[in-house]
């Protein structure tokens, strides 16, 4: 296995797992304003990166293709919604529920594979889906409310993957187009906030630097993931993807004292079991493929 690919992918998931701490540091800023700054600074950072890589022609070339442009503009709106829900959830003390969404996400991806790409599931994969569904139902019934944050995060990121699969592009190019899509809305919103005197960007140097760096902390893990995931087996990527929600869950419970009740424990046990079944199944498939090659 490629060592640099493994390290890059692991680093991406660790950064994503630690992001709740970063968003909490910006808790004085509204979720809408954080999102707007995240979009603007991500686009600027990625544009500079493309320029350094001398890849701007790839970006402009992709934009000239109507199908590619529409596809990645749609994805830009989807991922912006995902970012907003996550930031809002963290800053309203729903880190545990947000982490649940990223445990469910692999199962959602499997379901989307069936519906959108007519992929066939094994009995083991159906078992993983059943276990995850039971976990969500337990949380819904026992917790007393529908876990909309978890499911919104899981399904929005699932749709993001579906759209991205339609037209593979280099990660830097695709992400730049995706941040370009909501950029006009973000700029208009920040302009309105500035004119109405509601903006917090200039309220303190700490907030200013924190909002400016949202572009870097958004782009860097995605670029690390784009580099690493292409160099290691997909089963290893599947295993590593549980690093981020596990870190987030620990942060929510241990650092920010969010409740983790018996209902949570039972529901998460089913979902953790689904994740384990999903990962072990992937490892078995990988082992069989290696035997055939040998």
XYZ file of C-alpha atoms in Angstrom:
294
model
C 0.000 0.000 0.000
C 1.195 3.504 -0.831
C 2.437 5.062 2.439
C 2.067 8.704 1.340
C -1.468 7.990 0.111
C -2.425 6.433 3.449
C -0.949 9.336 5.453
C -2.633 11.961 3.239
C -6.046 10.260 3.494
C -5.729 9.777 7.253
C -4.676 13.426 7.669
C -7.766 14.546 5.713
C -10.108 12.598 7.981
C -8.335 13.774 11.149
C -8.735 17.417 10.041
C -12.429 16.830 9.288
C -12.847 15.129 12.668
C -11.306 18.085 14.516
C -13.307 20.751 12.640
C -15.960 21.088 15.406
C -13.296 22.717 17.601
C -12.597 25.265 14.864
C -16.258 26.116 14.301
C -16.765 26.450 18.062
C -13.975 29.058 18.145
C -16.090 31.091 15.702
C -19.333 30.597 17.660
C -19.824 34.382 17.965
C -20.276 34.528 14.176
C -23.580 33.381 12.659
C -23.566 30.112 10.698
C -24.693 31.990 7.582
C -21.775 34.412 7.755
C -19.252 31.623 8.403
C -20.578 29.758 5.359
C -20.382 32.868 3.152
C -16.770 33.506 4.168
C -15.937 29.830 3.733
C -17.176 29.945 0.138
C -15.385 33.208 -0.738
C -12.004 32.359 0.801
C -12.097 28.775 -0.485
C -12.618 30.036 -4.018
C -9.778 32.575 -3.732
C -7.398 30.007 -2.208
C -8.217 27.407 -4.869
C -7.839 29.949 -7.669
C -4.367 30.850 -6.367
C -3.522 27.168 -6.121
C -4.617 26.551 -9.715
C -2.493 29.484 -10.797
C 0.584 28.085 -8.993
C -0.054 24.677 -10.552
C -0.481 26.349 -13.956
C -3.828 24.585 -14.180
C -6.085 27.608 -14.829
C -6.639 26.480 -18.461
C -8.150 23.232 -17.116
C -10.510 25.280 -14.946
C -11.611 27.613 -17.755
C -11.848 24.679 -20.158
C -14.170 22.803 -17.801
C -16.334 25.907 -17.389
C -16.785 26.160 -21.165
C -18.465 22.754 -21.239
C -22.195 23.367 -20.515
C -22.809 19.894 -19.041
C -19.764 20.069 -16.755
C -20.634 23.613 -15.684
C -24.244 22.737 -14.790
C -23.185 19.554 -13.020
C -20.559 21.124 -10.783
C -22.636 24.231 -10.136
C -25.347 21.891 -8.824
C -22.745 20.142 -6.686
C -21.565 23.500 -5.366
C -25.048 24.214 -4.050
C -25.330 20.714 -2.543
C -21.983 20.887 -0.709
C -22.761 24.426 0.494
C -25.950 23.112 2.077
C -23.935 20.303 3.687
C -21.376 22.795 5.055
C -24.105 25.039 6.465
C -25.946 22.208 8.242
C -22.690 20.984 9.793
C -21.571 24.451 10.973
C -25.056 25.167 12.346
C -25.185 21.790 14.115
C -21.780 22.261 15.764
C -22.520 25.776 16.978
C -25.948 24.763 18.310
C -24.559 21.824 20.337
C -25.514 18.974 17.988
C -22.010 17.577 17.359
C -23.106 14.061 18.388
C -26.007 14.123 15.928
C -23.712 15.520 13.202
C -21.178 12.735 13.782
C -23.983 10.192 13.400
C -24.602 11.576 9.900
C -21.107 10.652 8.776
C -21.437 7.139 10.199
C -24.620 6.741 8.142
C -23.095 8.264 4.993
C -21.366 5.073 3.718
C -24.673 3.221 3.987
C -26.426 6.019 2.067
C -23.723 5.760 -0.617
C -24.480 2.038 -0.970
C -28.213 2.752 -1.342
C -27.530 5.448 -3.947
C -25.318 2.994 -5.822
C -28.363 0.732 -6.189
C -30.817 3.471 -7.213
C -28.614 5.624 -9.440
C -26.046 3.197 -10.843
C -27.992 -0.089 -10.673
C -25.302 -1.697 -8.532
C -26.205 -5.021 -6.966
C -25.893 -5.577 -3.233
C -24.757 -8.684 -1.447
C -26.625 -10.079 1.552
C -23.919 -8.645 3.811
C -24.482 -5.147 2.399
C -28.242 -5.489 2.895
C -27.486 -6.510 6.484
C -25.430 -3.314 6.964
C -28.335 -1.226 5.635
C -30.784 -3.024 7.950
C -28.596 -2.459 11.018
C -28.147 1.253 10.205
C -31.905 1.656 9.628
C -32.677 0.045 12.997
C -30.194 2.422 14.658
C -31.867 5.476 13.106
C -35.348 4.207 14.107
C -34.211 3.613 17.706
C -32.803 7.131 17.853
C -35.994 8.569 16.356
C -38.349 6.725 18.717
C -36.229 6.728 21.882
C -34.733 10.207 21.484
C -38.167 11.640 20.785
C -37.360 13.428 17.554
C -36.419 12.698 13.960
C -32.602 12.907 13.516
C -32.882 15.345 10.619
C -29.360 16.760 11.059
C -27.777 13.310 10.746
C -29.848 12.316 7.729
C -29.521 15.715 6.015
C -25.720 15.511 6.297
C -25.606 11.882 5.139
C -27.955 12.365 2.178
C -26.521 15.700 1.015
C -22.984 14.267 0.982
C -24.348 11.154 -0.723
C -25.930 13.254 -3.483
C -22.661 15.197 -3.742
C -20.874 11.923 -4.512
C -23.515 10.871 -7.053
C -23.225 14.123 -9.010
C -19.423 14.074 -8.845
C -19.374 10.558 -10.304
C -21.101 11.795 -13.469
C -18.043 13.707 -14.669
C -14.682 12.950 -12.989
C -12.370 15.983 -12.804
C -9.165 16.800 -10.960
C -10.097 17.583 -7.340
C -8.720 21.160 -7.400
C -10.543 22.015 -10.639
C -13.865 20.491 -9.558
C -13.781 22.113 -6.117
C -12.991 25.526 -7.630
C -16.044 25.262 -9.887
C -18.148 24.069 -6.943
C -17.171 27.088 -4.836
C -17.753 29.400 -7.811
C -21.421 28.347 -7.996
C -22.569 29.849 -4.652
C -19.962 32.659 -4.778
C -22.346 35.405 -6.068
C -24.880 34.565 -3.324
C -22.121 34.597 -0.675
C -20.800 37.982 -1.878
C -24.293 39.505 -1.966
C -24.969 38.226 1.556
C -21.685 39.616 2.908
C -22.386 42.920 1.139
C -25.801 43.104 2.777
C -24.300 42.277 6.183
C -21.716 45.025 5.725
C -24.206 47.698 4.625
C -26.654 46.837 7.417
C -23.868 46.881 10.010
C -24.366 43.232 11.012
C -21.060 41.802 9.799
C -18.593 40.496 12.370
C -15.540 40.082 10.109
C -13.932 43.261 11.442
C -15.106 42.788 15.044
C -11.697 41.483 16.147
C -8.383 40.315 14.618
C -9.113 36.784 15.930
C -12.441 36.577 14.088
C -10.939 38.122 10.940
C -8.097 35.592 10.813
C -10.450 32.740 11.726
C -12.866 33.541 8.889
C -10.016 34.099 6.428
C -8.556 30.665 7.254
C -11.876 28.919 6.543
C -10.801 28.780 2.911
C -7.608 26.895 3.743
C -9.165 24.469 6.228
C -11.853 23.691 3.640
C -9.547 23.110 0.688
C -6.557 21.385 2.347
C -8.320 18.207 3.605
C -10.183 17.863 0.304
C -6.911 18.115 -1.598
C -5.241 15.645 0.774
C -8.146 13.264 0.276
C -8.029 13.704 -3.506
C -4.307 12.882 -3.475
C -4.494 9.982 -1.025
C -7.668 8.192 -2.107
C -6.267 7.643 -5.595
C -3.226 5.825 -4.168
C -4.706 3.395 -1.639
C -7.332 0.615 -1.911
C -10.947 1.746 -1.691
C -11.481 -0.631 1.250
C -8.824 1.268 3.225
C -10.570 4.548 2.364
C -13.810 2.965 3.589
C -12.184 2.075 6.898
C -10.504 5.475 7.374
C -13.735 7.397 6.764
C -14.907 6.417 10.258
C -11.992 8.334 11.815
C -13.683 11.732 11.333
C -17.083 10.994 12.944
C -15.383 9.105 15.793
C -13.217 12.128 16.590
C -16.228 14.448 16.311
C -18.290 12.211 18.581
C -15.527 12.169 21.203
C -15.162 15.961 20.979
C -18.909 16.502 21.384
C -19.221 14.236 24.426
C -15.881 14.746 26.188
C -14.983 18.328 25.331
C -18.357 20.043 25.008
C -20.393 17.828 27.373
C -23.126 16.984 24.887
C -25.518 14.297 26.166
C -24.841 10.691 25.183
C -27.753 8.738 26.626
C -28.521 5.030 26.735
C -30.683 5.558 23.654
C -27.696 7.069 21.877
C -25.554 4.106 22.919
C -28.049 1.504 21.637
C -28.632 3.383 18.364
C -24.927 3.999 17.789
C -24.172 0.321 18.521
C -26.405 -0.690 15.612
C -24.853 1.952 13.359
C -21.287 1.069 14.439
C -22.143 -2.568 13.691
C -23.374 -1.550 10.243
C -20.129 0.353 9.652
C -18.092 -2.649 10.804
C -20.026 -5.039 8.553
C -19.574 -2.628 5.632
C -15.809 -2.364 6.228
C -15.220 -6.114 6.749
C -17.204 -6.872 3.609
C -15.013 -4.457 1.662
C -11.878 -6.116 3.028
C -13.159 -9.563 2.014
C -13.938 -8.356 -1.508
C -10.472 -6.820 -1.745
C -8.870 -10.085 -0.553
C -10.740 -12.114 -3.201
C -9.692 -9.651 -5.928
C -6.033 -9.950 -4.894
C -6.261 -13.752 -5.010
C -7.652 -13.611 -8.551
C -4.813 -11.331 -9.657
C -2.256 -13.637 -8.051
